[in-house]
Amino acid sequence: MALPRARAGAGAWAAAAKAAQRRRRAEGAGGSPSPAARSQRAALYVHWPYCEKRCSYCNFNKYIPRGVDEAAMRSCLVTETQTLLLLSGVRRVESVFFGGGTPSLASPHTVAAVLEAVAQTAHLPADSEVTLEVNPTSAPASRLAAFGAAGVNRLSIGLQSLDDAELQLLGRTHSANDALRTLAEARGLFPGRVSVDLMLGLPAQQVGPWLRRLGDLLRRCDDHVSLYQLSLERGTALFARVQRGALPAPDPELAAEMYQEGRAALREAGFRQYEVSNFARNGALSTHNWTYWQCGQYIGVGPGAHGRFVPQGAGGLAREARIQTLEPDNWMKEVKLFGHGTRKRSSLGELELLEEVLAMGLRTDVGITHQHWQQFEPQLTLGDVFGASEAVHALLEQGLLLLDHRGLRCSWEGLAVLDSLLLTLLPRLQEAWQQKAPAPVPGG
């Protein structure tokens, strides 16, 4: 695809998208269900692998380059987007998420080119959610406006903390004032469509000061907040400092208290906890992430991106888990040779997929409805699997789970301890599946 054509087409798509968003706001209407079959719908994740520096806690697939050939990266992202959309048979892309890395370091032209590739290969509705992850130091107001003109309509800001000492500990390149300035500029440009990330459970972090900073943030933030507990990952600078005793290990009990107090503060401020780590008010849920939690199809484009979809033309029966080649230069070589850089493909068995439906669906406050479950397992109902289990009944009695005419879901208290609930639920699902399976026929 010639880049000038991509730029012009993306501009037309972006203009149509803005008009559709204005119309939806005026009508106060949510998105209508897609008429396309489930196998023909997907979300798209686009991975930009580059960062200015590596944060002390990060073990993601990201790179700190001396220089980036963005034209080459753009061309490969466009090519792989088109190839995987054709391989998947997806006709409707319902959301696009530019993650990283630091995708706000990419040019708006790159974002526009990818969106135009989607629009040319499949249907990208004008009101589709298009999210860009942003770091405060790489996103002045003029640059945010340019991303908006390219088709972005939602921002996710890696704020992480409003304490400069904590930001320095995390290796972030911005200050608290930088974060608040970017947040204010983003809200002016994308009202009602700005999310912020906030971390908890850092070494030496205390509940009271963290809650006060959360309260300050809630007076300034938009309608979406994500709370993430620090995970010390082997190989990171922060892990090494804790290992050698230069920093105290994070206290899991204090982290649990921060989480409980934080989610209570968010609820008091009018936020719905619609997922374990995510809170929204005024209906500002992330529709892209909702696809993950509902086990919808998603296509991963870019170095190290993950995907889940049913490939067409090769049987098209089983959903595949796909991982793209990690290292950017090798990924680009493969894309130029083959049209995509898929390094690993593995078919998901029916039980594996059901385990994902259970574990992902229970992360949300809606849980798993009977109708949703039957789309993946038409024979075994939720009642068949969990209704007669004494261990599950004990969780129901404790008020941590609900199993009723709506389906299976966690209570507000249960969402906070989901991992422990899955220790009971997943073995029960596996047992029910084994009981369902027909006995092997002698001789094959």
Coordinates of C-alpha atoms in Angstrom, one line a residue, residues 32 34 36 73 81 85 98-99 104 108 164 177 182 187 195 206 242 251 260 263 290 292 306 317 351 366 399 441:
S32 CA -25.5 -2.2 18.9
S34 CA -22.8 -6.9 15.6
A36 CA -21.7 -10.6 11.9
M73 CA 8.1 -0.8 10.9
T81 CA -2.4 -6.5 9.7
L85 CA -7.1 -10.4 8.8
F98 CA -2.1 0.3 20.2
G99 CA 0.0 -1.0 23.0
S104 CA 2.9 7.3 21.7
P108 CA 0.4 9.6 14.1
D164 CA 7.9 11.6 42.5
N177 CA 3.2 17.2 37.5
T182 CA -0.9 15.2 30.3
R187 CA -9.4 15.1 29.0
S195 CA -8.1 5.9 31.3
Q206 CA 2.0 2.7 52.9
V242 CA 14.9 -6.3 46.5
D251 CA 4.2 -6.5 51.8
Q260 CA -9.6 -3.3 49.2
R263 CA -11.8 -0.3 45.2
W290 CA -14.0 -6.7 27.3
Y292 CA -10.5 -10.6 26.0
H306 CA -0.5 -12.6 21.0
L317 CA -12.4 -25.8 13.2
L351 CA -11.4 -28.0 27.5
V366 CA -21.2 -9.9 34.9
G399 CA -21.3 -15.3 49.5
V441 CA -13.8 -47.8 21.8

